[in-house]
Each structure stands twice: as structure tokens, then as C-alpha cells.
């Protein structure tokens, strides 16, 4: 066909590059919006009090984040210790494999453009690391879904009524819930009427131990862990405590460990240290200070105790699970800066008190063994796997698969989605030939249920077709484009683009392509620039921006565009996208 898109040759990468933070933020918002629209799952199908299974389990963990933090560390400890016991553990996350933690299980990074649960393979148990993943995981319909609740704003803060309802729907959809403290279990029951099994966190005694070299420093230092972008961590209070103590005649430093660069730095900032470095920082500290307004378990306080470091903490919900004032920690009321300052001062001025707290902390931490915790966790997963039965496919479903090609496991997985949802329809991504070297993909309804609602669940089960869908909003324009009639193609695509709604994002791509084929590069550049701002998560627009710039012989950071599109993946949260954008961008560079 000789389309002009193939007429340029590669050049040196240069200045133009994608705004990756904006793209990722938009992709996360769009995934959350998709999750808010999910219909209810069928009722949980666990049989109570059934004996657990034996043998190896296939466990899939959905990790909401992978940067340094107590919540991520606990999930990764689970994965490692269950892997060591012979289970087949896979961790799925949109974020990269952690470089600060020696994760020894299988790990798969899922592009941001694809729902995380879409990558769930054969499993005996699915474990959700955050509440907004539960309904999406339940729609897969192939294994019981356990929510591992570590606590967040939905438990401890007043939330918007819409968010509360969404959290309640997800929390109620879990087949079972495990949480890290009795306090959180009580909040789950009182606030959401959700029962939970308590499986405490534990400490890696090979990392957090009083033996081993401490971090070196010119002066005694206080240690604080948390990012100041999360107000509940109490960094504002920590600033005031530290400044009050610095006004006194004693040398004192602050070491601040944070998973990402702070909003307002203070003291010595250590961003995302690896575990051995973190252990040394704990051992070297004069005191660990926790100013949190709430926590579910407060693992860093326990890690400080295990490291032989005295602890000063607020009486937050999590630390009260194990901390006792004067025995293994010094406590102050949440938000009471004066009391926190007094408690830190007492500890610094009284070596005997510090030693007593140190000994008490070591005794407390010794009771939180990963061997014991993993036993309980393993038994919980075995019981869930043994008790779960897949829901039967209810009557009334019809499947419309004529003209589609798909892999052998497509229909069983589609039936599992149908059995697990209360929706009235299921859509899957179907690709079709668009033009030379490009296949487009659209969501197509392939299953409908009689006498059901209008909700549609999206199942990421890719299929292919030989022709465009008959209901394509700009079918005539696409045919003009395919035949090289770019003026009428542009008119048709522009008509669709000028309307609001999901078709606008889909049609805009074709408008840009038509303009390029007509040699109207300046207009194409203006349009793609605006489209990237409007749809920063749509990988096709990132690809087209790089393409337009290359046609204009602009300097382009090709490696940055390749990395961005690898991270975003196909734009499945939109109405239409190009298949395999990673291949397309690599052909460009």
C-alpha cells in the first residue's frame, strides 16, 4: 500500500520525550474508574470448616506497589517464605520488580494499560494486596480470592460516601479476609461488617537483628520511616519534635528513610534503601520515632525492637497491638508533639531507661517469628483452596463467537467469567486488520445473558477477526483509509472525533494518521500534542507523537518512548487501541 508512515528512516534520539509520570497517573486513574464500574460478583462459594489440602499450592499475589514500604515488604516476605516451602508463587504488579528486596518468587510486571487481574493464570488462591483489586479478581472466576488487609484510609479516616460504598462492595466480595492485627479485624467488622482472620506480621531476624554492623554517623540520630506525602505518617509532627530537640544543647541528627523523594526534605534523607542498609540504619539509631496518626500493625516499630533500638511512638491503633508504655516503648497520644518530644528526651537522657526498653523490645520481637506466621498463612490458603468450588455456569447465557479466532483456553475462561459475574454481558478485546503492519483492537460483546441487567464486564481474553467489526462508528472512513482515499477518510474520522465520549479518543488517532498521509504534518503535530495531554495514558498517542516528530526530523528520545510504551502497554481502558504497541514503537526507532 506504500503508506507514508513507512517512508522515514531512524535518526538519533534527542530532546522530545514522553511525560511518563503523567501517563502513569492517568493510567492508574482510568484503571480505578474501570474498577468502580464493575458489577457485583456472585456470592462467595466457600464451605466453612473444611480441612485444608496438602501438596503444593499455586498462589497469585496482586501487589499494589513495589517501592520501599512495610506493606510491600510483608507481601514479598509471604511470597519468599511460601516459595521456600515449595509453593508456586507469582507476584503481579504494575510496578517494576523491587530492587531493594531479594524477591525469590516469580514476578510479572503488568502494563498499566491492562487490568492487573487479567494476568492471573492458573491458581489455587488469589491474594489481593489492596481492597480495590477484589472485585476485579473475583470476575476471573477461577480461584478463591483472599483479601490481605493491611489497613489504609478506608478504615481509619472519614471517607467520601461514594468511596465508602465502593470499598464496602469490594470488601464484601472477598471469599475470605486476612488482616495483620486484632485492631484492624475489629474495624473491619464494625465499619464494614466483614469478618477477618488475624495473621500478624513478623520480622526477618536475618536483617533486623542487634548483631551486625550499625550505620555510622557523626552524632546520635533519630530514625523515621515514611513518606511525607502520606499525611497519616505524621512527618509534620516529626519535624516539630526534631526541631524542638535541636534547640537543646545536645548533638542530634535525623535520618529519614522514605520510599520516594520527600516533598520537604529534613535531616539526612535515605530513599528506598535495600534491606541490609535499612537494618544497619535501625541498629545505629539512638531511637526510632513513629509519629503515625494510625497504622494497622506498624511493622517498622517491631523491626526497631528486633534491631535493639528503643522505640518512641504514638498510641496509634497498630503499635498498640504489641507496644507497652515503659516496658518495650515510650508512648504518647496521637498528635501530641509536646509529649512525643518529652518521651524522646527522656530516652536520650536516661541510658538505663533506653537499655530497659531495648531489652523489652527484643523480647517482644522474638514472639513474632516468620516460621509461626507462615504456618498460619499456609493453613489459611490451604483451607480456602479446599473449601472453594467454582460457581456453575447459570442458564441464560449465549455466546457469540462466530468469525473469531482464539486460543484453546479461551472458552473455558470465558465461561468462568460468565459464572462469576452478575453482569448481563461480557466483552473481550478483538483485533482486526487496520492497515499495513497495524492491527486495531476493540472491545466486543461476545456473551449475553437473558433477563439480566445492562452491565458489561470486560474480560481480557484476546481474540482476532479477519474484518473490522460491523458496528464500527467510522467503518466507511476506515475503508476509505485502507483504500488510500485519505480526504474522505479524514472527513469521516473528524466527524467522529468532534463528538465527546469514548469514540473521540479512538477517532483522534485516525485523524492524525489521515493528516500525515495528506502531508499536513503541522496539523497532525498540533493535534497529537493536544491528544497526549488529553489522553496521556493512551499508548497509541505516545507512539503517534514520536512518529510525527520523526517525520518532522525533530530530535526524539526514542529510548524514553520505548520505555514508556512498554510500561503503559496496550490502551485497554479505552474503546480502541493498536495491537502490540511495543512492536510498533520499536519499528519506529
PDB file of N, CA and C in Angstrom, residues 4 12 112 158 256 263 291 296 310 353 382 397 412 479 487-488 498:
ATOM      1  N   UNK A   4       2.710   6.484   3.778  1.00  0.00           N
ATOM      2  CA  UNK A   4       3.819   7.389   4.048  1.00  0.00           C
ATOM      3  C   UNK A   4       4.478   7.111   5.399  1.00  0.00           C
ATOM      4  N   UNK A  12      18.896   9.909  15.271  1.00  0.00           N
ATOM      5  CA  UNK A  12      19.422   9.863  16.633  1.00  0.00           C
ATOM      6  C   UNK A  12      18.372  10.371  17.610  1.00  0.00           C
ATOM      7  N   UNK A 112       0.491  -0.921  32.605  1.00  0.00           N
ATOM      8  CA  UNK A 112      -0.552  -0.121  33.253  1.00  0.00           C
ATOM      9  C   UNK A 112      -1.837  -0.084  32.446  1.00  0.00           C
ATOM     10  N   UNK A 158     -12.502   9.421  57.816  1.00  0.00           N
ATOM     11  CA  UNK A 158     -13.819   9.662  57.232  1.00  0.00           C
ATOM     12  C   UNK A 158     -13.645   9.745  55.719  1.00  0.00           C
ATOM     13  N   UNK A 256      16.086  10.040  57.808  1.00  0.00           N
ATOM     14  CA  UNK A 256      14.714   9.867  57.322  1.00  0.00           C
ATOM     15  C   UNK A 256      14.729   8.900  56.145  1.00  0.00           C
ATOM     16  N   UNK A 263       8.654  15.558  49.934  1.00  0.00           N
ATOM     17  CA  UNK A 263       8.125  16.838  49.483  1.00  0.00           C
ATOM     18  C   UNK A 263       8.956  17.968  50.073  1.00  0.00           C
ATOM     19  N   UNK A 291       5.497   8.664  64.501  1.00  0.00           N
ATOM     20  CA  UNK A 291       4.521   9.715  64.788  1.00  0.00           C
ATOM     21  C   UNK A 291       3.187   9.462  64.091  1.00  0.00           C
ATOM     22  N   UNK A 296      -1.954  -0.039  60.837  1.00  0.00           N
ATOM     23  CA  UNK A 296      -2.637  -1.317  61.030  1.00  0.00           C
ATOM     24  C   UNK A 296      -1.829  -2.248  61.922  1.00  0.00           C
ATOM     25  N   UNK A 310      15.645   1.402  70.847  1.00  0.00           N
ATOM     26  CA  UNK A 310      14.487   1.856  71.624  1.00  0.00           C
ATOM     27  C   UNK A 310      13.478   2.584  70.736  1.00  0.00           C
ATOM     28  N   UNK A 353      17.046   3.689  81.142  1.00  0.00           N
ATOM     29  CA  UNK A 353      15.717   3.543  80.533  1.00  0.00           C
ATOM     30  C   UNK A 353      15.847   3.008  79.115  1.00  0.00           C
ATOM     31  N   UNK A 382      -4.544 -23.080  52.343  1.00  0.00           N
ATOM     32  CA  UNK A 382      -4.961 -24.462  52.077  1.00  0.00           C
ATOM     33  C   UNK A 382      -6.459 -24.629  52.340  1.00  0.00           C
ATOM     34  N   UNK A 397     -27.137 -17.828  29.331  1.00  0.00           N
ATOM     35  CA  UNK A 397     -26.023 -17.228  28.604  1.00  0.00           C
ATOM     36  C   UNK A 397     -25.987 -17.733  27.159  1.00  0.00           C
ATOM     37  N   UNK A 412     -13.176 -21.947  28.008  1.00  0.00           N
ATOM     38  CA  UNK A 412     -13.301 -22.241  29.441  1.00  0.00           C
ATOM     39  C   UNK A 412     -13.130 -21.007  30.319  1.00  0.00           C
ATOM     40  N   UNK A 479     -12.557   2.270   5.730  1.00  0.00           N
ATOM     41  CA  UNK A 479     -12.423   1.649   4.410  1.00  0.00           C
ATOM     42  C   UNK A 479     -11.790   2.630   3.423  1.00  0.00           C
ATOM     43  N   UNK A 487      -8.686  11.907   1.873  1.00  0.00           N
ATOM     44  CA  UNK A 487      -9.556  13.071   2.104  1.00  0.00           C
ATOM     45  C   UNK A 487     -10.915  12.645   2.678  1.00  0.00           C
ATOM     46  N   UNK A 488     -11.654  11.733   2.025  1.00  0.00           N
ATOM     47  CA  UNK A 488     -12.919  11.311   2.632  1.00  0.00           C
ATOM     48  C   UNK A 488     -12.710  10.564   3.952  1.00  0.00           C
ATOM     49  N   UNK A 498     -15.110  14.852  16.640  1.00  0.00           N
ATOM     50  CA  UNK A 498     -15.689  16.077  17.187  1.00  0.00           C
ATOM     51  C   UNK A 498     -16.775  15.817  18.215  1.00  0.00           C
TER      52      UNK A 498
END
